[in-house]
Amino acid sequence: MAFLLERAREPSYRVSAFRTAAAVVDGLGEDQLDLKIRTNTLKDLKGVGPKTAAVIVQAHKGQVPEYLTKLEQDLAELVPMADDVAEFRAALKGDLHLHSDWSDGGSPIREMAEAAIALGHEYMALTDHSPRLTVANGLSPQRLEEQLDVVAALNEELAPFRILTGIECDINVDGSLDQTDELLGRLDVVVASVHSDLRADSTAMTARMLTAVANPHTDVLGHCTGRLVIGRRQRNGEQKPRPESTFDAEAVFSACVEFGTAVEINSRPERLDPPRRLLTLANELGCEFSIDTDAHAPGQLDWQYNGVERAIECGVDPERVINTKAADDLLAWTAG
C-alpha cells in the first residue's frame, strides 16, 4: 500500500482512503491478513472498500495492482507533464508553506515530513497558523515553543532531511505580525498572510501589506489576494468562492523587492494566487518567489506542479524562486 501512495498522483480524497486502508492493514499480523484474504472478509474492516481490498490482495501477492497500472496509463494519456514543467519542479528543493495537525492540518508533522521525503524534497518549512486565527487552532507562543522542541527531535531522526521551523503569521489590521518578535526571530521561515478584513478598501489594505512586507521578520508574502476561485470544505464548514482583495499591487510588489520579501505562488487549486496578471507584474518588477502548496494533508504536497505551471506561463526564472536553494543557502537568505 505504501508504494501506491508514493506513485499515484490521485486526488487527495482518494489518497486519504488508501492511507486509511493502509493503516488498518498495517495493524494486522501476517496470519490475520492471510485469513482475511482467504475468507474474502477484508471489506469487513473499517476503512476498506471493494477497490482498496482488491489493491491489498494484489499487493500482498507481490503484484502491481491493476488499479495503479490503469491509473498511471490514464494519467500518462490525459495529463502528460511537459519537460519544462518537470525540469522546473525537479529544481524545487522544498516547500515553504504547509500545515500539520497542530493547527488546521489533518496529519502529524512526521507524516507531512515523510510525504515530503517521498517526493524528493530536501526540506520543508512547517508553517502552522498564528494565535489570532482561532478558527484554525492557531498556535499560542507556548504551543509554538513546544512545537520547536518536537521539530528539533524529528530533525535528529529524519536527517539529512530538514524540517525548517516556521509559521504562517496573520497580518493584523495595522500591519503588525501576530506573534512575539522574540519567537519570530527564532524561526527559520515566516510566511505573512492576510486572513481577515479581506474586503477592506484598497488604501487600507495597501498600507497593511506594506507594513508587513517591511517587517524584518517577514520572508514570504502568502496568498496575496486572498481569493478563492472555487468553494472548499473546512473543519468549520463550507467556504464559498470569494473575489480578490484590492490593493496597490505595484506598490506592494516594489516593497517586496526593496525589503527582500518573496511573493508566494500558492499552488492550492482553490487559490492559485496571485492571478496571472499580478504574477506577471511581480515578475516584471523583479520580485523573488516561493512556490508553495499550503498543504493541509500529505497528498497535497504534490500540488507544487500547479504553481510551477503558472510560474512558467508568467516567465518566472527558477533562479528567482527561493525554494530552489539548498537549505543552508535558503537559511542564509531568510536570515539576511
Coordinates of C-alpha atoms in Angstrom, one line a residue, residues 141-306:
P141 CA 3.5 31.4 22.0
Q142 CA 3.6 28.5 24.4
R143 CA 2.4 25.9 21.9
L144 CA 4.8 27.2 19.3
E145 CA 7.7 26.8 21.7
E146 CA 6.6 23.2 22.3
Q147 CA 6.5 22.6 18.6
L148 CA 10.0 23.9 18.2
D149 CA 11.2 21.1 20.6
V150 CA 9.2 18.5 18.6
V151 CA 10.8 19.6 15.3
A152 CA 14.3 19.5 16.8
A153 CA 13.8 15.9 17.9
L154 CA 12.3 14.9 14.5
N155 CA 15.2 16.5 12.7
E156 CA 17.6 14.3 14.6
E157 CA 15.6 11.2 13.4
L158 CA 15.0 12.3 9.8
A159 CA 18.4 13.7 8.9
P160 CA 19.6 14.6 6.3
F161 CA 16.0 15.8 5.6
R162 CA 15.3 19.0 7.5
I163 CA 12.1 20.4 8.9
L164 CA 12.6 24.2 9.0
T165 CA 10.8 25.9 11.8
G166 CA 8.2 28.4 10.7
I167 CA 4.8 30.0 10.9
E168 CA 2.1 31.3 8.8
C169 CA 1.6 34.6 10.6
D170 CA -1.5 36.7 10.4
I171 CA -1.0 40.2 9.2
N172 CA -3.0 42.3 11.7
V173 CA -5.2 45.2 10.6
D174 CA -2.4 47.6 11.5
G175 CA 0.2 45.6 9.5
S176 CA 1.9 44.1 12.6
L177 CA 2.6 40.4 12.8
D178 CA 0.6 38.1 15.1
Q179 CA 3.4 36.6 17.2
T180 CA 6.1 37.9 19.5
D181 CA 9.2 39.4 18.0
E182 CA 11.3 37.1 20.1
L183 CA 9.7 33.9 18.7
L184 CA 9.6 35.2 15.1
G185 CA 13.3 35.9 15.4
R186 CA 13.9 32.2 16.3
L187 CA 12.1 30.8 13.3
D188 CA 13.7 29.8 10.0
V189 CA 10.8 30.9 7.8
V190 CA 8.0 33.4 8.3
V191 CA 5.1 33.5 5.8
A192 CA 2.9 36.5 6.5
S193 CA -0.7 36.4 5.2
V194 CA -3.9 38.4 5.4
H195 CA -6.8 36.3 6.7
S196 CA -9.2 38.9 7.9
D197 CA -11.0 42.1 6.7
L198 CA -10.4 40.9 3.2
R199 CA -12.9 43.4 1.8
A200 CA -11.1 46.5 3.2
D201 CA -10.7 49.4 0.8
S202 CA -7.5 49.4 -1.4
T203 CA -5.8 52.2 0.6
A204 CA -6.2 50.4 3.9
M205 CA -5.2 47.0 2.5
T206 CA -2.1 48.5 0.8
A207 CA -0.9 50.2 4.0
R208 CA -1.4 47.0 5.9
M209 CA 0.5 44.9 3.4
L210 CA 3.3 47.4 3.0
T211 CA 3.9 47.4 6.8
A212 CA 4.0 43.6 6.9
V213 CA 6.4 43.4 3.9
A214 CA 8.8 45.8 5.5
N215 CA 8.9 43.9 8.8
P216 CA 12.4 42.3 9.0
H217 CA 10.9 39.0 10.2
T218 CA 8.7 38.6 7.0
D219 CA 10.3 36.2 4.5
V220 CA 7.3 35.4 2.3
L221 CA 4.1 37.2 1.5
G222 CA 1.5 34.5 1.4
H223 CA -1.5 34.2 -1.0
C224 CA -1.5 37.9 -1.5
T225 CA -5.1 38.5 -2.9
G226 CA -6.8 36.0 -0.5
R227 CA -9.1 34.9 -3.4
L228 CA -10.9 31.6 -3.6
V229 CA -11.7 30.7 -7.2
I230 CA -13.8 27.7 -6.0
G231 CA -15.5 26.8 -2.8
R232 CA -13.9 24.5 -0.3
R233 CA -14.7 22.4 2.7
Q234 CA -13.1 23.1 6.1
R235 CA -13.5 21.7 9.5
N236 CA -15.8 24.5 10.5
G237 CA -17.9 24.2 7.3
E238 CA -18.0 25.3 3.7
Q239 CA -16.2 28.4 2.4
K240 CA -17.7 30.0 -0.7
P241 CA -15.7 31.4 -3.6
R242 CA -14.5 35.0 -2.9
P243 CA -13.0 37.7 -5.0
E244 CA -9.5 39.2 -4.7
S245 CA -8.7 41.8 -2.1
T246 CA -7.9 45.1 -3.6
F247 CA -4.6 46.8 -3.1
D248 CA -1.9 48.7 -5.0
A249 CA -0.1 45.7 -6.4
E250 CA 2.7 47.7 -7.9
A251 CA 3.5 49.4 -4.6
V252 CA 3.3 46.1 -2.6
F253 CA 5.5 44.2 -5.1
S254 CA 8.0 47.0 -5.3
A255 CA 8.2 46.9 -1.5
C256 CA 8.8 43.1 -1.7
V257 CA 11.8 43.9 -4.0
E258 CA 13.1 46.6 -1.7
F259 CA 12.8 44.6 1.6
G260 CA 13.8 41.2 0.2
T261 CA 10.4 39.5 0.7
A262 CA 9.4 36.7 -1.6
V263 CA 6.0 36.7 -3.2
E264 CA 4.3 33.3 -2.7
I265 CA 3.0 31.4 -5.7
N266 CA 0.3 29.5 -3.9
S267 CA -0.4 26.2 -5.6
R268 CA -3.7 25.2 -3.9
P269 CA -6.3 24.6 -6.6
E270 CA -8.9 26.8 -5.0
R271 CA -6.4 29.7 -4.6
L272 CA -3.9 29.7 -7.5
D273 CA -2.8 33.1 -6.0
P274 CA -1.6 35.5 -7.3
P275 CA -3.7 35.6 -10.5
R276 CA -1.6 35.6 -13.7
R277 CA -1.8 39.3 -14.3
L278 CA -0.4 40.0 -10.8
L279 CA 2.2 37.3 -11.1
T280 CA 3.4 38.7 -14.4
L281 CA 3.6 42.2 -12.8
A282 CA 5.6 40.9 -9.8
N283 CA 8.0 39.2 -12.1
E284 CA 8.4 42.3 -14.3
L285 CA 9.1 44.4 -11.1
G286 CA 11.9 42.0 -10.1
C287 CA 10.3 40.1 -7.2
E288 CA 11.6 36.8 -5.9
F289 CA 9.1 34.0 -5.4
S290 CA 8.3 30.9 -3.3
I291 CA 6.3 28.1 -4.9
D292 CA 4.3 26.5 -2.1
T293 CA 1.5 24.1 -1.7
D294 CA -0.2 25.5 1.5
A295 CA -0.7 21.7 2.1
H296 CA -3.0 20.6 4.9
A297 CA -2.5 16.9 4.2
P298 CA 0.3 14.7 2.8
G299 CA -1.3 14.1 -0.6
Q300 CA -1.5 17.9 -1.2
L301 CA 2.3 18.3 -1.2
D302 CA 2.3 17.2 -4.9
W303 CA 0.3 20.4 -5.8
Q304 CA 3.5 22.2 -6.5
Y305 CA 3.1 21.3 -10.1
N306 CA 0.2 23.9 -10.2

